[in-house]
mmCIF file of C-alpha atoms in Angstrom:
data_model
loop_
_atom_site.group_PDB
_atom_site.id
_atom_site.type_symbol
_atom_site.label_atom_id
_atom_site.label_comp_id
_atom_site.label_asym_id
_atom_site.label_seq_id
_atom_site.Cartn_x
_atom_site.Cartn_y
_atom_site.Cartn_z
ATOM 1 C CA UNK A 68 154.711 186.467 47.068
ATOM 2 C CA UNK A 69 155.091 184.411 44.300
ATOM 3 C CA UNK A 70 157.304 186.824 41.420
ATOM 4 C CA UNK A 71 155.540 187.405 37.702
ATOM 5 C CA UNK A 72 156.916 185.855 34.992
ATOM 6 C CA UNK A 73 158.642 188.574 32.448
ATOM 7 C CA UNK A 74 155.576 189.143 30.605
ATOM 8 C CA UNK A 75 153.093 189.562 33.366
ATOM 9 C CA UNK A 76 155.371 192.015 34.391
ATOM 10 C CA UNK A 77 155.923 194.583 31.716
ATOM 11 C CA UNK A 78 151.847 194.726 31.680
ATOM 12 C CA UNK A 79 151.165 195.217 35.422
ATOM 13 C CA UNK A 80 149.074 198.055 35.774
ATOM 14 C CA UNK A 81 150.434 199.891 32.490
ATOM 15 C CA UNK A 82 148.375 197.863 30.088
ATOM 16 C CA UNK A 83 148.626 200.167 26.767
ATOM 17 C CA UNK A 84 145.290 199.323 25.791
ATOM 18 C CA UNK A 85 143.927 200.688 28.990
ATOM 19 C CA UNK A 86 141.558 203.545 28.807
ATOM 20 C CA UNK A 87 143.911 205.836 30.520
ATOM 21 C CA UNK A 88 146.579 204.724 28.446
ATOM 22 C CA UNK A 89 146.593 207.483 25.749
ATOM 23 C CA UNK A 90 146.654 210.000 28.659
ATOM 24 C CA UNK A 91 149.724 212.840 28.518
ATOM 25 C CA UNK A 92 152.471 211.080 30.376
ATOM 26 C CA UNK A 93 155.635 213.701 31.463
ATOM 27 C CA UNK A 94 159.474 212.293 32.859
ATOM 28 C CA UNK A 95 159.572 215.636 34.154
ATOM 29 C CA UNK A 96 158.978 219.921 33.479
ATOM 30 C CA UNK A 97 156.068 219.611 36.715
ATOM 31 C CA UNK A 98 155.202 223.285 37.979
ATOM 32 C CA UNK A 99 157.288 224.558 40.886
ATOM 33 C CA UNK A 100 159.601 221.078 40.182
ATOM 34 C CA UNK A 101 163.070 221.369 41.219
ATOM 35 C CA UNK A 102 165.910 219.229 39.778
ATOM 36 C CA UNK A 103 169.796 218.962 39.823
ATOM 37 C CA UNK A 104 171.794 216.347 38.005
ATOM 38 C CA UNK A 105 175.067 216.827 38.661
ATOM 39 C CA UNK A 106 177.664 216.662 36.037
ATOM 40 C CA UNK A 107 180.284 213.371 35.525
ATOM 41 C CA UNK A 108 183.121 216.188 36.408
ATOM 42 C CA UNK A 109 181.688 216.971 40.026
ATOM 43 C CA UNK A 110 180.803 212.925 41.447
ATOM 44 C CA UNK A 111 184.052 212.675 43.046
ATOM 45 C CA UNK A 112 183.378 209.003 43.007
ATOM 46 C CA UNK A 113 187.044 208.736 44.721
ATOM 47 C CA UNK A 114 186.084 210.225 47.851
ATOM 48 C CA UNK A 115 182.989 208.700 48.899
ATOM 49 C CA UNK A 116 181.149 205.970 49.502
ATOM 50 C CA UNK A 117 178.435 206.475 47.659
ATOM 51 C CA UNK A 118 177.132 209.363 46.024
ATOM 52 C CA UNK A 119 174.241 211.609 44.877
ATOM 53 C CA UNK A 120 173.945 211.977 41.068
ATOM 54 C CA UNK A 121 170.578 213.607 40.608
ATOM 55 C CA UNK A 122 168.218 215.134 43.036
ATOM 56 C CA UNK A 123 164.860 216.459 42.655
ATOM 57 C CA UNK A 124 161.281 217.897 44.207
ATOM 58 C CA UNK A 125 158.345 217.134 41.952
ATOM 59 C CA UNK A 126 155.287 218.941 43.416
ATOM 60 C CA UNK A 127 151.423 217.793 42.633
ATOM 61 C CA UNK A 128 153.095 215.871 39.564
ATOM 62 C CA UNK A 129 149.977 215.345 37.316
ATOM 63 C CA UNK A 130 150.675 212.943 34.841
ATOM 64 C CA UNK A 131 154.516 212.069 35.507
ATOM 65 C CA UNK A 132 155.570 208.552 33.963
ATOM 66 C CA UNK A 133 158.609 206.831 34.165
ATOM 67 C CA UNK A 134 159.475 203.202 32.433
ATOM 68 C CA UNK A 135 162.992 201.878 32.420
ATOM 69 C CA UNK A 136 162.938 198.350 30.917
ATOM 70 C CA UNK A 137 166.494 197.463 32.354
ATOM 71 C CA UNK A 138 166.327 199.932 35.183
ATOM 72 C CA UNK A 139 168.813 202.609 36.286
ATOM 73 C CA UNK A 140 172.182 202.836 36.862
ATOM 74 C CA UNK A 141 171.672 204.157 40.546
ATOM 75 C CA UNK A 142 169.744 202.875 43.412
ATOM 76 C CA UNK A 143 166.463 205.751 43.342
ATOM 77 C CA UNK A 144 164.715 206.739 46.125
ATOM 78 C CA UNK A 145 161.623 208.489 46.234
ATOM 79 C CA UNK A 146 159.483 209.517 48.190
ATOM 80 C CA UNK A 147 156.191 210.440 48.799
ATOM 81 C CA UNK A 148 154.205 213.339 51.064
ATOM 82 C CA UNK A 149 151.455 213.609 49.503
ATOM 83 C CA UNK A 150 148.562 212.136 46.967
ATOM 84 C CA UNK A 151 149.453 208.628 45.210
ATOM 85 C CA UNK A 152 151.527 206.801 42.813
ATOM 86 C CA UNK A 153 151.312 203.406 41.283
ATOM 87 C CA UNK A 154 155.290 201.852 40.893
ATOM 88 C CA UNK A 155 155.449 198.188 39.169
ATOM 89 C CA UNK A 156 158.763 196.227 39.855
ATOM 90 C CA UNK A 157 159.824 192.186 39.544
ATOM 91 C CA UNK A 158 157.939 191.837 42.898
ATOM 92 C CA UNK A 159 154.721 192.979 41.500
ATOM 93 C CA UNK A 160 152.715 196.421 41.509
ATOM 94 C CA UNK A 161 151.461 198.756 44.186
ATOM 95 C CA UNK A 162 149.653 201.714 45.167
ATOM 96 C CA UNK A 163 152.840 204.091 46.520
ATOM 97 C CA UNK A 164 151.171 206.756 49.607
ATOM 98 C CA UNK A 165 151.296 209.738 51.654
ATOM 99 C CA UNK A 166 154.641 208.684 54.056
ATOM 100 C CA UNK A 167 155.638 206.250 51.783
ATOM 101 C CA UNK A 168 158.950 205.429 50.064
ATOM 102 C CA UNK A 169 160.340 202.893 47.726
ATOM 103 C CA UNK A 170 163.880 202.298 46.993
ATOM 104 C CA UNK A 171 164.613 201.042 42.977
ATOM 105 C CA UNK A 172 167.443 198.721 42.943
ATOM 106 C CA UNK A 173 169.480 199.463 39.951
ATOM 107 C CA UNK A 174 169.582 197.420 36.789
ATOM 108 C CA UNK A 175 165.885 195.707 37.411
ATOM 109 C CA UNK A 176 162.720 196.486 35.363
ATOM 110 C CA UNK A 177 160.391 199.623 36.736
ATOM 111 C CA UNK A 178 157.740 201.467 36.095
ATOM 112 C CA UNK A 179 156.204 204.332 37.874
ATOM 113 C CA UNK A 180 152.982 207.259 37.497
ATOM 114 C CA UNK A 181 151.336 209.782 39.548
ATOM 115 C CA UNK A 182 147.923 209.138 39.926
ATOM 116 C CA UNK A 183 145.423 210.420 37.290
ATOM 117 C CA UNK A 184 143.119 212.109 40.359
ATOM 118 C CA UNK A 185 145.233 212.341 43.121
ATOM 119 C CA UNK A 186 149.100 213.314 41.846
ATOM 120 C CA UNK A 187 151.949 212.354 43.667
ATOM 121 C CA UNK A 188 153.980 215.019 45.454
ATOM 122 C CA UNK A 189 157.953 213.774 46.088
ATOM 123 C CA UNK A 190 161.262 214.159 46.649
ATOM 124 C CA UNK A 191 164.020 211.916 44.944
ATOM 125 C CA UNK A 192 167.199 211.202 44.589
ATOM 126 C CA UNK A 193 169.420 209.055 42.620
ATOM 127 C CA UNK A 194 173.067 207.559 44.360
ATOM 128 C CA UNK A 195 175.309 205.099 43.846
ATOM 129 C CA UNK A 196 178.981 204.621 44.317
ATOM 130 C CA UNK A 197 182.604 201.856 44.099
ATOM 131 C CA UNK A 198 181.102 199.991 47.305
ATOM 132 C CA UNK A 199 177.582 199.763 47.036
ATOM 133 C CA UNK A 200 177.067 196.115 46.466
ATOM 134 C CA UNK A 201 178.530 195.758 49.939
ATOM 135 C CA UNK A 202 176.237 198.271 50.766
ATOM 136 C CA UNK A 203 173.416 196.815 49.375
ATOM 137 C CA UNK A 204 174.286 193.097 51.440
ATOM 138 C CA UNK A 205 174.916 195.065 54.682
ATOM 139 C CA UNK A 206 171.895 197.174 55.118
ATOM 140 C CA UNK A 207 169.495 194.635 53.130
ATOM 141 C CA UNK A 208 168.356 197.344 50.575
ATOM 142 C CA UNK A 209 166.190 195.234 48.352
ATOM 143 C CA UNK A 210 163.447 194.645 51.001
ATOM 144 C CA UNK A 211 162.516 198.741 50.297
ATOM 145 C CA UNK A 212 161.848 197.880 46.725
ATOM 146 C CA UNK A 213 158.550 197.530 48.193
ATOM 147 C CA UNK A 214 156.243 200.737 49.660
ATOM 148 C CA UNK A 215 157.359 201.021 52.741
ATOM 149 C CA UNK A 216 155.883 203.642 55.673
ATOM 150 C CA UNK A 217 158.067 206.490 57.100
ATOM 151 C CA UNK A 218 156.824 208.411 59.900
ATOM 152 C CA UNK A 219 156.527 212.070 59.029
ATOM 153 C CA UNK A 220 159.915 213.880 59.887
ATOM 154 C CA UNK A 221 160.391 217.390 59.096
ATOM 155 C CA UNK A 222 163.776 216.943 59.710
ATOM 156 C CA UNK A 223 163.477 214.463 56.651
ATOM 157 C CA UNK A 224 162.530 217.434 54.335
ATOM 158 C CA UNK A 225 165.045 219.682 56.164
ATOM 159 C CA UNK A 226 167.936 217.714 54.933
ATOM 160 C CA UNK A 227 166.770 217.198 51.391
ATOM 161 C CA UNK A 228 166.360 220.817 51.498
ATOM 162 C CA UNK A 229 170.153 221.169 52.944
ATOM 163 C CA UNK A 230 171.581 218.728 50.175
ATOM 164 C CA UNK A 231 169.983 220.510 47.116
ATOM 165 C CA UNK A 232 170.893 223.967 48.230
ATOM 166 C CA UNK A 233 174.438 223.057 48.506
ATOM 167 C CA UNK A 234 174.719 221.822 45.513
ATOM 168 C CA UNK A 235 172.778 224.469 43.848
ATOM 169 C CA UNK A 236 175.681 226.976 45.453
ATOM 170 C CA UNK A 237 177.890 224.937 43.103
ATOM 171 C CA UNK A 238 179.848 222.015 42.132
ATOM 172 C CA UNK A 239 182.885 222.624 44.276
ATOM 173 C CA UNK A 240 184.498 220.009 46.243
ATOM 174 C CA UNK A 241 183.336 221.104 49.448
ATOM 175 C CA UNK A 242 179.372 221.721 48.169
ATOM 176 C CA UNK A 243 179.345 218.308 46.729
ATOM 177 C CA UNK A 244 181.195 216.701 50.309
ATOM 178 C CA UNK A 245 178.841 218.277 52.259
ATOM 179 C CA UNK A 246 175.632 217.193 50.202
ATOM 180 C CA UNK A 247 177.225 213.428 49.660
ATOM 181 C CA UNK A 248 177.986 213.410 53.463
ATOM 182 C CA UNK A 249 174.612 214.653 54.491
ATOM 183 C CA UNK A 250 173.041 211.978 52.243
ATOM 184 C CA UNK A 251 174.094 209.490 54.577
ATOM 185 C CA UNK A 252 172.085 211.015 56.696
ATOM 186 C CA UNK A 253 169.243 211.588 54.831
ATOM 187 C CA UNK A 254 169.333 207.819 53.919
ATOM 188 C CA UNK A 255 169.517 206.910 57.654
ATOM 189 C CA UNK A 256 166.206 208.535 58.326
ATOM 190 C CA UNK A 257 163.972 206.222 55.914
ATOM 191 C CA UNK A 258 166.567 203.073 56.786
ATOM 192 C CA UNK A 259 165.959 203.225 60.639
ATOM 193 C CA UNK A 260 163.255 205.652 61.164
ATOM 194 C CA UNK A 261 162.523 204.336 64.712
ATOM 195 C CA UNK A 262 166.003 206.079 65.731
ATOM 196 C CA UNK A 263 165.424 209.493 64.308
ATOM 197 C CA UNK A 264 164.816 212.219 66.580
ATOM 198 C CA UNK A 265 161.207 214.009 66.072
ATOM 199 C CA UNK A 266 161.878 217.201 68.354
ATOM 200 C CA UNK A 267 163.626 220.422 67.095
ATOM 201 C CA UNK A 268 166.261 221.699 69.790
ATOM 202 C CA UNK A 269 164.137 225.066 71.228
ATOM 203 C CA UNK A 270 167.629 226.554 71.628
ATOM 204 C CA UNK A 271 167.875 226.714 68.089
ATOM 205 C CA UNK A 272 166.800 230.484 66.826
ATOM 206 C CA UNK A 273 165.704 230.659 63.432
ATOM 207 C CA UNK A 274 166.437 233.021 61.453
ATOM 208 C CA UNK A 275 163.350 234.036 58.951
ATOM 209 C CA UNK A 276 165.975 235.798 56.472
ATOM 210 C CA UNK A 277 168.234 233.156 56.259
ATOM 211 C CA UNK A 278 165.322 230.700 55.797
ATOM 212 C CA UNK A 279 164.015 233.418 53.092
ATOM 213 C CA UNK A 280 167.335 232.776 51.378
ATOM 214 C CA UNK A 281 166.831 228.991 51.102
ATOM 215 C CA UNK A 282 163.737 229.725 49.889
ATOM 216 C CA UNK A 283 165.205 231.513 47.091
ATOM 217 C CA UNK A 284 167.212 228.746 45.948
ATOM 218 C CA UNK A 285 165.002 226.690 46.138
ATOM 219 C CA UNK A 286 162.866 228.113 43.860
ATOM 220 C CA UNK A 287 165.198 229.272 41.264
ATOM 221 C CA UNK A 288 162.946 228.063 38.369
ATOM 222 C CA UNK A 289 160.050 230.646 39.769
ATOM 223 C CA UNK A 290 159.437 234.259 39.232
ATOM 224 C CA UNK A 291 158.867 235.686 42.444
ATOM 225 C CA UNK A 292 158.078 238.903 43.911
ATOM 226 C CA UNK A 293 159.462 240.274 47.201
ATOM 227 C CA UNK A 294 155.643 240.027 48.468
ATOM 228 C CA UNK A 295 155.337 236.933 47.730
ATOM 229 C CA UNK A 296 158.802 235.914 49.580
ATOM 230 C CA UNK A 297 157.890 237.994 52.286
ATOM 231 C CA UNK A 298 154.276 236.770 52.260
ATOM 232 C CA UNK A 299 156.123 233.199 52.703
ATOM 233 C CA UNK A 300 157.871 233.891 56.394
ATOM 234 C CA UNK A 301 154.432 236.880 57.599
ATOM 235 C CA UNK A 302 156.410 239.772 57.011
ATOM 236 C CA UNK A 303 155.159 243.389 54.948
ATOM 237 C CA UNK A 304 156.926 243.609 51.422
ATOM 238 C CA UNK A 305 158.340 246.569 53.098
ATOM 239 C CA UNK A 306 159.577 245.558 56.557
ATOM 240 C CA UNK A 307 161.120 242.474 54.891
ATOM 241 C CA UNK A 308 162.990 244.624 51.860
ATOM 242 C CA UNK A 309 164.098 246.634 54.851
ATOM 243 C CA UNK A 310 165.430 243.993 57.136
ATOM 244 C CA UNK A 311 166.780 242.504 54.299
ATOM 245 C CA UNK A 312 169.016 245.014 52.547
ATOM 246 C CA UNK A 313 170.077 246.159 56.177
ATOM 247 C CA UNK A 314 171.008 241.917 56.514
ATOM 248 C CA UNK A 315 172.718 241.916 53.332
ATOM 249 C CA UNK A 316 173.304 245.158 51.260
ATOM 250 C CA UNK A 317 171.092 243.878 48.695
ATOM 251 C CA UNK A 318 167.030 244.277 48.176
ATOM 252 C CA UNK A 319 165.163 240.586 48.226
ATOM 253 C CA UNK A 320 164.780 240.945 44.476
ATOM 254 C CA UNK A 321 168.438 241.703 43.245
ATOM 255 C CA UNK A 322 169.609 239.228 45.524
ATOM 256 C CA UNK A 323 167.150 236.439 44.236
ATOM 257 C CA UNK A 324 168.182 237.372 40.448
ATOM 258 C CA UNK A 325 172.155 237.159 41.539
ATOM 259 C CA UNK A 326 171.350 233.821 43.193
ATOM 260 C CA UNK A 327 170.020 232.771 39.898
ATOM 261 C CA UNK A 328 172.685 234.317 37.554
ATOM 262 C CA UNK A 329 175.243 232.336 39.574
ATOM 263 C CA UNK A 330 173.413 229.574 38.800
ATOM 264 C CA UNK A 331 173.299 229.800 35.441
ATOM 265 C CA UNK A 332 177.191 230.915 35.478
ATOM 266 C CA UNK A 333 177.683 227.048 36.443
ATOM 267 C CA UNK A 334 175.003 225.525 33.807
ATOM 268 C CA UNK A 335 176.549 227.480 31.351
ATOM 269 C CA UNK A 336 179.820 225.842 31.793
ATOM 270 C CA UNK A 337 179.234 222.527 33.362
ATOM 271 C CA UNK A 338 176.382 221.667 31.296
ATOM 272 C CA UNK A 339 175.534 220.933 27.037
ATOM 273 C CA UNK A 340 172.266 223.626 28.015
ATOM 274 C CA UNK A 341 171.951 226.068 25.433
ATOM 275 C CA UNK A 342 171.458 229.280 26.456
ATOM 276 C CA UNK A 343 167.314 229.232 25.785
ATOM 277 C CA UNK A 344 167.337 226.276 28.012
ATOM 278 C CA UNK A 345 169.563 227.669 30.846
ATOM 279 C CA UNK A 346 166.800 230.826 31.267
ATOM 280 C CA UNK A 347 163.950 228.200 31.273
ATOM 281 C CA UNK A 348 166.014 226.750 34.560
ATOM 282 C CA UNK A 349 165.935 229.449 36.417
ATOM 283 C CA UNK A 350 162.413 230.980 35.143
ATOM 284 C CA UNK A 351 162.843 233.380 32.511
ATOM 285 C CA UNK A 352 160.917 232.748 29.278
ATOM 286 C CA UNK A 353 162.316 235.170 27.321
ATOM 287 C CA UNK A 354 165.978 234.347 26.617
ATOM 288 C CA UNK A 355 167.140 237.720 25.448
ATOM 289 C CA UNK A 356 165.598 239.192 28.850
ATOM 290 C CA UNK A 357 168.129 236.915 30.810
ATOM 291 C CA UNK A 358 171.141 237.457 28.156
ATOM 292 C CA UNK A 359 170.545 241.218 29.043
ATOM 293 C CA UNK A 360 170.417 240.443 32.666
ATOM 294 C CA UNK A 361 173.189 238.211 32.672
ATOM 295 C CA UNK A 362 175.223 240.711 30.794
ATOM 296 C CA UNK A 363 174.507 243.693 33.169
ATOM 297 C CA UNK A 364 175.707 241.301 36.339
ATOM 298 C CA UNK A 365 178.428 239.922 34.942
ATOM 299 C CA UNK A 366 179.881 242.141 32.004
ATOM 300 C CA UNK A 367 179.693 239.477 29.686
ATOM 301 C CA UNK A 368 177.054 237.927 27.098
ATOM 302 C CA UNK A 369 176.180 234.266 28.215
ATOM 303 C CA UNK A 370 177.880 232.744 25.123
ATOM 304 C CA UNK A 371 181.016 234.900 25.881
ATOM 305 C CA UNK A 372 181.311 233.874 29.250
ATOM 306 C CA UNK A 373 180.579 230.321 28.297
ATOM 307 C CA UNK A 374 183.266 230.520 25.690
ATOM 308 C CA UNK A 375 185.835 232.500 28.214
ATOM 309 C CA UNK A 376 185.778 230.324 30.733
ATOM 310 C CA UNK A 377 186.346 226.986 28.519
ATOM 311 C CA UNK A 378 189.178 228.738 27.250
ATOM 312 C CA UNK A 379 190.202 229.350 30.517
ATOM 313 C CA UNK A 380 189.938 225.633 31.545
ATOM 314 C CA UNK A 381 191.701 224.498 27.944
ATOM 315 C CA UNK A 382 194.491 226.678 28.647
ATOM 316 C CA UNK A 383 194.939 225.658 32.374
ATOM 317 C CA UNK A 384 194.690 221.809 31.040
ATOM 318 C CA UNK A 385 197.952 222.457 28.752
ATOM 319 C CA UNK A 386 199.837 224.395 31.483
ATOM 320 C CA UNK A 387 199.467 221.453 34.010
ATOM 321 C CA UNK A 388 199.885 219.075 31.029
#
């Protein structure tokens, strides 16, 4: 295929004088999204390869629009499990599918939507690392800049799902090891999807209380009730509050809310977020509701745990200084 010249390309379908063009375009805020971007402090760039830096889950993402005239830092992949996107790059545009996925090489013109009738569901995430030129030579990553089909693995969704909750339980070295680690693996599966296993082991007992768990972090932006969590894995509000609080000494609810204060313990202090914008993360409106909340878990107001804890830091920097 024969590449446009630089001016072709910047119009390929994303001509401004379209009739769609005045349409509401978002980078991001989708209903039900879910998003990490993990702070310069927690890459530990040192001790891998290469690297997650953001991570996300954009559900039925009506109107989501993304243009980077030089392109990214990070290699992106994204991809898609349902409706369509349409994803311009220097070798031309395309229609992006259901089981589809296309790999951004950093640094190079993009430009991505959802469809206007038929929004794009996908997952994402952004990596990089000190050796990923050699990467990029070994494993041939540019021919993926292109839609390219992936047979439907739930295992694939399993993993994303096992990468964003440990981050989400914090930026510690081990969290961020295991999530980097596992992203080779998750890589692996759209790289060489003819070697990926398609069968779950029947040995393996699940356990619908720890999967209601990763449900709840997973949706830390939503207000949910325990019917609707228990609604999620066919269980009674009741027999699942039971089973619950017998599993863990807590009811579904108070748990979910500590889950999300602990959250917003690290975004308070490993983030610019304002306090406003921390309780929009993890789904309450009103941000005196959550300062209250916050406050009854953890003794403290958000701003004065915010400002204990950089103390804390400061004061630990000029001891080991």
């Amino acid at each position: 295929m024969e590449k446009p010249n630089e001016e072709t390309l910047k119009n390929l379908s994303f001509d401004e004088s379209a009739p769609n063009a005045k349409i509401k375009r978002q980078i991001d805020g989708f209903v039900g999204a879910q998003q990490i971007d993990i702070p310069e402090s927690a890459l530990a760039r040192h001790l891998n390869l290469f690297y997650i830096t953001h991570i996300g889950y954009y559900p039925n993402a009506q109107f989501h629009y993304r243009r980077r005239e030089n392109g990214c830092n990070d290699y992106i992949l994204i991809y898609c499990l349902n409706g369509k996107g349409h994803y311009t790059c220097e070798q031309g545009s395309f229609t992006v599918k259901p089981n589809q996925f296309i790999l951004l090489t950093p640094h190079q013109f993009h430009c991505y939507q959802s469809d206007i009738d038929d929004p794009w569901t996908i997952y994402w995430v952004h990596f990089t690392g000190k050796n990923i030129e050699d990467l990029k030579a070994d494993l041939n990553l540019d021919r993926f800049s292109i839609p390219t089909d992936l047979p439907y693995n739930e295992k694939t969704i399993e993993l994303w799902q096992e990468m964003y909750s440990s981050i989400l339980d914090g930026f510690s070295t081990d969290n961020m090891n295991y999530a980097n680690l596992s992203l080779y693996r998750f890589i692996s599966f759209f790289l060489f999807p003819t070697k990926a296993k398609y069968t779950i082991k029947e040995s393996k007992k699940v356990d619908p209380l720890e999967q209601s768990i990763t449900f709840m972090k997973t949706n830390i932006h939503r207000r949910l009730s325990a019917e609707e969590i228990a609604k999620e894995f066919n269980f009674s509000a009741s027999h699942y509050s039971a089973l619950f609080k017998k599993k863990t000494g807590l009811s579904p609810i108070d748990f979910f809310i500590r889950i999300k204060i602990r959250y917003a313990c690290q975004l308070l202090t490993q983030s610019n977020l304002i306090v406003k914008e921390v309780a929009e993360k993890i789904g309450y409106d009103d941000p005196y509701n959550f300062s209250r909340i916050f406050k009854k878990i953890t003794g403290s107001s958000p701003l004065e745990y915010k400002k204990t804890i950089h103390k804390k830091f400061k004061d630990e920097a000029l001891i080991n200084n």
